[in-house]
Every structure is written in C-alpha cells, then in structure tokens.
Amino acid sequence: MPRPIHRLPPLNALRCFVVAAKHLSISRAAEELFVTPAAVSQQIKQLEDHLGCLLFRRTARSLLLTDEGQACLPGLAEGFQKLADALDEIDLLQKGGVLTVSVAPSFAAKWMMGRLEDFQEQYPDIDVRISASNQMVDFGSEDVDCAIRYGAGNYNGLETDHLLSESIIPVAAPSLVEQAGIREPGDLVGVPLLHDDGPERDASCPDWPMWLKAAGVTDADGKRGPRFDQSALVLEAAVAGRGVALAKARLAEQDLEAGRLVRLFDLEQPLRFAYFLVCPARKARLAKVAAFRTWLLSRTRETEAGPVQPDAPAA
C-alpha cells in the first residue's frame, strides 16, 4: 500500500539526498544547493533517522550508497524530475517570463548581442538572460532553457536545430592591408599572424601553418604572432590592426559589414562544425523557448542566404 503523503520525509531532506547521491560528495552537493556541507549532512541524517536506515557509507576518501540508498535513489530522482516537469507545464501557458540561453562566449559577443534587440522588440514579455559558457549544459540541474553550441551536432537526447554553417576566411583591418600592401597570400611574409587557440576541437579547421601551406606560401613562419583562447578576441585584435586573422566567417559578419575588417583573397575553407540550438523535449514545449527558436531560425536563415562580405578591393 502506498505511503500516505503526510508520512513522507521532508522534501528538502529528500532533495539533499538525491543531489549528494548524484555527486557522491557532501561538499559538491552543498555547492549545487547553495548551502553549507553541514546543512546537507544534517538533512541526510534527519532522513536516515526518519527511514530507520543508513543511506550512505562514509569512508575516509569517498561517500558510497548503501543497498537502501541505491534502492530508493532512481525513484526519488525520477520524482524530482516529474516535479520539475509539472512546474514547466505552468510555463507552457505563459507567453512571457525569463528565458535563459547558454551560448558560447564568442558567438554571444560577435553574433548574438547585435541581434537580440530585434527579439526583444518582437517579444517584449520575454526577458532574455545570456549565460556565456563553453561548458556543456546539464539541463537536469541547471536553470537553463536552451543552448547554442558550436560542434558536430551529435547532441544525444536533445532536440537539435542546425542554425549556421561555418567557414574560415582571412581578414584584417583596412589600415593594416594598406600599410602592409597585402594583395595576395605571399604578402603575408613578415605580417603578424593572429592565432585562435579556442577550446573547439574541429579537425577540419586550419591553423596558420596549414593555411599557408595550402595557399602555396612556403617562406612564412606560420607559428609566429599572438595567440588567443576565444575567437572573439582574435577578431578584436584584428580590428585593432594587430595582425591578420583566420576568422570564423559568421562571427566576423558584423565587423565586415561595418568596414572594421576586410576579407582577404578568394580563399574560404568550409568547416565540419556548425552552430546548433539544443534543448530537452520538455523545454522545447515552453512558449518562450518556441518563440526564441522561431525567431532564431528566421534570423539564421537570413544569414545563410546572404553573402558574408565582398572581398577587399584589388590594388
């Protein structure tokens, strides 16, 4: 016979147990729940007293689940997920609210921020919060509605929309092009080269030594020049005239359109990685997520259909 609701342990104690069991760590559970480790330990002790059994075996180096803990964890974790899903159903009836989007930092800075005003004008009741991060989102524990990621598109268990393809083009500030007399790849000998050491691991993305070799330039040192760990920083350095960059074309669009950068040569390398919108199915049903998806797909289709930017004029 099911246990009556009034005899259930306190919800907070159950939550502390589920989070501690997920991490097998009291301290990491405390970080996720924004409480002290002592508070988590106290809640778990109260739960064990209520149930009359131990849920964890504590060793000098680790926290292990007892048989009782292992037996009840799947059902409790599923129960908390159902609670979250039930609350999300309320959001389905609401057109407004806060929309939290996790976005890779460079895409947020160079593509998203210049277009968000258009979304806000179309959906004034939705407040967008951009969380700039390269880390994969844990939709089960983080308060994030959807994410824009740069990768190969294999996001298992998530609804995925292809947003934009990507390619590599050489770009530079107009002043540097004029000063260095850059008209063909061979003119890059002696010109500072800017390197993108971002966290993406796309084997199809060329670095400077690879690009110069493919362009037939054999007397230039492709390893020289400053290095940056974000694509947006590479573009900012190029705008400042610090060197020539191998830029991701979609990220460089606004700087090219504004004339802060010009595209060099008639060379473009398509990449295997692309930009994708991802979210769990339960989040995709939310009105605010559906509105953002519709708007984003519309804007990215406009971008895919149009040219990135004319090449720099020949001498």
GROMACS .gro file of C-alpha atoms in nm, residues 32-278:
model
  247
   32GLU     CA    1   2.484   2.292  -0.605
   33LEU     CA    2   2.222   2.364  -0.336
   34PHE     CA    3   2.391   2.687  -0.218
   35VAL     CA    4   2.406   2.571   0.145
   36THR     CA    5   2.683   2.458   0.378
   37PRO     CA    6   2.811   2.098   0.388
   38ALA     CA    7   2.695   2.082   0.749
   39ALA     CA    8   2.340   2.167   0.640
   40VAL     CA    9   2.344   1.887   0.380
   41SER     CA   10   2.479   1.638   0.633
   42GLN     CA   11   2.212   1.739   0.883
   43GLN     CA   12   1.931   1.691   0.629
   44ILE     CA   13   2.062   1.348   0.530
   45LYS     CA   14   2.094   1.248   0.897
   46GLN     CA   15   1.732   1.352   0.958
   47LEU     CA   16   1.624   1.148   0.654
   48GLU     CA   17   1.815   0.842   0.776
   49ASP     CA   18   1.658   0.878   1.121
   50HIS     CA   19   1.314   0.906   0.963
   51LEU     CA   20   1.367   0.594   0.749
   52GLY     CA   21   1.548   0.399   1.019
   53CYS     CA   22   1.841   0.304   0.797
   54LEU     CA   23   2.167   0.439   0.659
   55LEU     CA   24   2.167   0.571   0.304
   56PHE     CA   25   2.543   0.630   0.272
   57ARG     CA   26   2.858   0.455   0.384
   58ARG     CA   27   3.117   0.716   0.468
   59THR     CA   28   3.484   0.629   0.417
   60ALA     CA   29   3.795   0.841   0.459
   61ARG     CA   30   3.804   0.927   0.088
   62SER     CA   31   3.458   0.878  -0.050
   63LEU     CA   32   3.084   0.857   0.001
   64LEU     CA   33   2.915   0.533  -0.105
   65LEU     CA   34   2.549   0.441  -0.131
   66THR     CA   35   2.418   0.159   0.087
   67ASP     CA   36   2.182  -0.100  -0.057
   68GLU     CA   37   1.892   0.103   0.079
   69GLY     CA   38   2.028   0.419  -0.079
   70GLN     CA   39   2.073   0.252  -0.417
   71ALA     CA   40   1.722   0.107  -0.399
   72CYS     CA   41   1.542   0.437  -0.342
   73LEU     CA   42   1.759   0.674  -0.550
   74PRO     CA   43   1.614   0.606  -0.900
   75GLY     CA   44   1.256   0.658  -0.786
   76LEU     CA   45   1.339   0.975  -0.592
   77ALA     CA   46   1.542   1.123  -0.879
   78GLU     CA   47   1.255   1.048  -1.118
   79GLY     CA   48   1.012   1.203  -0.873
   80PHE     CA   49   1.204   1.531  -0.859
   81GLN     CA   50   1.223   1.538  -1.238
   82LYS     CA   51   0.845   1.490  -1.255
   83LEU     CA   52   0.803   1.779  -1.012
   84ALA     CA   53   1.015   1.998  -1.241
   85ASP     CA   54   0.817   1.885  -1.545
   86ALA     CA   55   0.488   1.962  -1.370
   87LEU     CA   56   0.603   2.314  -1.291
   88ASP     CA   57   0.716   2.358  -1.651
   89GLU     CA   58   0.362   2.282  -1.760
   90ILE     CA   59   0.262   2.608  -1.594
   91ASP     CA   60   0.515   2.790  -1.813
   92LEU     CA   61   0.353   2.636  -2.119
   93LEU     CA   62   0.051   2.852  -2.050
   94GLN     CA   63   0.258   3.167  -2.018
   95LYS     CA   64   0.393   3.365  -2.315
   96GLY     CA   65   0.636   3.573  -2.111
   97GLY     CA   66   0.892   3.514  -1.838
   98VAL     CA   67   1.266   3.477  -1.818
   99LEU     CA   68   1.442   3.285  -2.094
  100THR     CA   69   1.791   3.166  -2.005
  101VAL     CA   70   2.011   3.076  -2.302
  102SER     CA   71   2.357   2.924  -2.270
  103VAL     CA   72   2.576   3.048  -2.554
  104ALA     CA   73   2.941   3.000  -2.642
  105PRO     CA   74   3.112   3.331  -2.548
  106SER     CA   75   3.238   3.425  -2.896
  107PHE     CA   76   2.903   3.356  -3.063
  108ALA     CA   77   2.731   3.558  -2.790
  109ALA     CA   78   2.963   3.856  -2.835
  110LYS     CA   79   3.003   3.865  -3.212
  111TRP     CA   80   2.670   3.734  -3.346
  112MET     CA   81   2.400   3.722  -3.079
  113MET     CA   82   2.433   4.055  -2.898
  114GLY     CA   83   2.388   4.264  -3.211
  115ARG     CA   84   2.059   4.090  -3.292
  116LEU     CA   85   1.890   4.046  -2.954
  117GLU     CA   86   1.724   4.387  -2.969
  118ASP     CA   87   1.515   4.259  -3.259
  119PHE     CA   88   1.392   3.964  -3.049
  120GLN     CA   89   1.308   4.190  -2.755
  121GLU     CA   90   1.105   4.416  -2.983
  122GLN     CA   91   0.907   4.120  -3.114
  123TYR     CA   92   0.863   3.956  -2.771
  124PRO     CA   93   0.869   4.232  -2.508
  125ASP     CA   94   0.726   4.000  -2.239
  126ILE     CA   95   1.027   3.765  -2.257
  127ASP     CA   96   1.339   3.868  -2.067
  128VAL     CA   97   1.645   3.702  -2.219
  129ARG     CA   98   1.937   3.611  -1.997
  130ILE     CA   99   2.255   3.510  -2.180
  131SER     CA  100   2.485   3.271  -1.997
  132ALA     CA  101   2.816   3.281  -2.187
  133SER     CA  102   2.995   2.950  -2.142
  134ASN     CA  103   3.173   2.682  -2.343
  135GLN     CA  104   3.071   2.413  -2.093
  136MET     CA  105   2.804   2.162  -2.187
  137VAL     CA  106   2.476   2.233  -2.007
  138ASP     CA  107   2.330   1.988  -1.757
  139PHE     CA  108   1.964   2.060  -1.826
  140GLY     CA  109   1.867   1.837  -1.535
  141SER     CA  110   2.035   2.052  -1.271
  142GLU     CA  111   2.097   2.395  -1.429
  143ASP     CA  112   1.835   2.664  -1.472
  144VAL     CA  113   1.888   2.690  -1.850
  145ASP     CA  114   1.612   2.671  -2.110
  146CYS     CA  115   1.815   2.614  -2.425
  147ALA     CA  116   2.171   2.639  -2.554
  148ILE     CA  117   2.353   2.742  -2.870
  149ARG     CA  118   2.655   2.524  -2.928
  150TYR     CA  119   2.933   2.501  -3.185
  151GLY     CA  120   3.013   2.142  -3.272
  152ALA     CA  121   2.946   1.838  -3.487
  153GLY     CA  122   2.575   1.822  -3.399
  154ASN     CA  123   2.572   1.491  -3.212
  155TYR     CA  124   2.376   1.603  -2.905
  156ASN     CA  125   2.207   1.282  -2.798
  157GLY     CA  126   1.883   1.308  -2.605
  158LEU     CA  127   1.823   1.671  -2.704
  159GLU     CA  128   1.612   1.835  -2.970
  160THR     CA  129   1.859   1.989  -3.216
  161ASP     CA  130   1.823   2.257  -3.484
  162HIS     CA  131   2.101   2.340  -3.728
  163LEU     CA  132   2.147   2.717  -3.723
  164LEU     CA  133   2.452   2.817  -3.926
  165SER     CA  134   2.732   2.652  -4.117
  166GLU     CA  135   3.079   2.792  -4.063
  167SER     CA  136   3.392   2.853  -4.268
  168ILE     CA  137   3.734   3.011  -4.226
  169ILE     CA  138   3.836   3.328  -4.411
  170PRO     CA  139   4.146   3.551  -4.371
  171VAL     CA  140   4.060   3.903  -4.252
  172ALA     CA  141   4.244   4.217  -4.145
  173ALA     CA  142   4.184   4.581  -4.063
  174PRO     CA  143   4.178   4.804  -4.375
  175SER     CA  144   4.462   5.012  -4.232
  176LEU     CA  145   4.687   4.707  -4.200
  177VAL     CA  146   4.602   4.589  -4.551
  178GLU     CA  147   4.701   4.929  -4.689
  179GLN     CA  148   5.010   4.967  -4.471
  180ALA     CA  149   5.148   4.618  -4.544
  181GLY     CA  150   5.037   4.615  -4.908
  182ILE     CA  151   4.854   4.285  -4.871
  183ARG     CA  152   4.713   4.175  -5.206
  184GLU     CA  153   4.798   3.803  -5.226
  185PRO     CA  154   4.890   3.529  -4.976
  186GLY     CA  155   5.262   3.573  -5.040
  187ASP     CA  156   5.235   3.926  -4.899
  188LEU     CA  157   5.178   3.778  -4.550
  189VAL     CA  158   5.550   3.714  -4.511
  190GLY     CA  159   5.656   3.936  -4.221
  191VAL     CA  160   5.299   4.038  -4.133
  192PRO     CA  161   5.183   3.948  -3.776
  193LEU     CA  162   4.951   3.648  -3.770
  194LEU     CA  163   4.676   3.610  -3.508
  195HIS     CA  164   4.606   3.260  -3.373
  196ASP     CA  165   4.279   3.117  -3.240
  197ASP     CA  166   4.352   2.867  -2.961
  198GLY     CA  167   3.984   2.826  -2.867
  199PRO     CA  168   3.854   2.511  -2.697
  200GLU     CA  169   3.687   2.368  -3.008
  201ARG     CA  170   3.847   2.055  -3.145
  202ASP     CA  171   3.747   2.067  -3.512
  203ALA     CA  172   3.995   1.875  -3.723
  204SER     CA  173   3.865   2.049  -4.037
  205CYS     CA  174   3.964   2.394  -3.904
  206PRO     CA  175   4.305   2.501  -4.041
  207ASP     CA  176   4.566   2.681  -3.834
  208TRP     CA  177   4.810   2.923  -3.994
  209PRO     CA  178   5.079   2.666  -4.090
  210MET     CA  179   4.811   2.454  -4.260
  211TRP     CA  180   4.652   2.752  -4.434
  212LEU     CA  181   4.980   2.895  -4.563
  213LYS     CA  182   5.086   2.557  -4.698
  214ALA     CA  183   4.753   2.516  -4.880
  215ALA     CA  184   4.790   2.868  -5.023
  216GLY     CA  185   5.135   2.786  -5.158
  217VAL     CA  186   5.324   3.016  -4.919
  218THR     CA  187   5.644   2.839  -4.814
  219ASP     CA  188   5.862   3.120  -4.681
  220ALA     CA  189   5.638   3.247  -4.398
  221ASP     CA  190   5.656   3.135  -4.034
  222GLY     CA  191   5.301   3.024  -3.959
  223LYS     CA  192   5.365   2.984  -3.586
  224ARG     CA  193   5.458   3.342  -3.509
  225GLY     CA  194   5.218   3.601  -3.366
  226PRO     CA  195   4.994   3.645  -3.060
  227ARG     CA  196   4.754   3.370  -2.951
  228PHE     CA  197   4.403   3.396  -2.801
  229ASP     CA  198   4.169   3.143  -2.638
  230GLN     CA  199   3.848   3.293  -2.779
  231SER     CA  200   3.752   3.359  -3.141
  232ALA     CA  201   3.601   3.695  -3.041
  233LEU     CA  202   3.937   3.809  -2.903
  234VAL     CA  203   4.109   3.716  -3.229
  235LEU     CA  204   3.862   3.935  -3.416
  236GLU     CA  205   3.907   4.226  -3.175
  237ALA     CA  206   4.284   4.204  -3.222
  238ALA     CA  207   4.236   4.206  -3.599
  239VAL     CA  208   4.007   4.511  -3.578
  240ALA     CA  209   4.278   4.686  -3.375
  241GLY     CA  210   4.525   4.624  -3.659
  242ARG     CA  211   4.745   4.384  -3.464
  243GLY     CA  212   4.762   4.129  -3.745
  244VAL     CA  213   4.581   3.907  -3.994
  245ALA     CA  214   4.331   3.655  -3.857
  246LEU     CA  215   4.188   3.328  -3.983
  247ALA     CA  216   3.835   3.419  -3.880
  248LYS     CA  217   3.518   3.220  -3.846
  249ALA     CA  218   3.311   3.389  -4.116
  250ARG     CA  219   2.983   3.402  -3.923
  251LEU     CA  220   3.150   3.563  -3.623
  252ALA     CA  221   3.321   3.820  -3.844
  253GLU     CA  222   3.000   3.928  -4.024
  254GLN     CA  223   2.925   4.245  -3.831
  255ASP     CA  224   3.285   4.367  -3.835
  256LEU     CA  225   3.298   4.306  -4.211
  257GLU     CA  226   2.967   4.482  -4.274
  258ALA     CA  227   3.079   4.781  -4.065
  259GLY     CA  228   3.410   4.805  -4.251
  260ARG     CA  229   3.619   4.737  -3.942
  261LEU     CA  230   3.761   4.433  -4.121
  262VAL     CA  231   3.803   4.334  -4.483
  263ARG     CA  232   3.819   3.988  -4.628
  264LEU     CA  233   4.148   3.894  -4.794
  265PHE     CA  234   4.192   3.684  -5.108
  266ASP     CA  235   3.941   3.450  -5.267
  267LEU     CA  236   4.004   3.163  -5.026
  268GLU     CA  237   3.743   3.010  -4.795
  269GLN     CA  238   3.761   2.682  -4.604
  270PRO     CA  239   3.424   2.524  -4.509
  271LEU     CA  240   3.428   2.361  -4.165
  272ARG     CA  241   3.267   2.042  -4.040
  273PHE     CA  242   3.148   2.208  -3.718
  274ALA     CA  243   2.840   2.431  -3.719
  275TYR     CA  244   2.613   2.617  -3.477
  276PHE     CA  245   2.315   2.436  -3.325
  277LEU     CA  246   2.025   2.519  -3.096
  278VAL     CA  247   1.970   2.240  -2.843
   0.00000   0.00000   0.00000
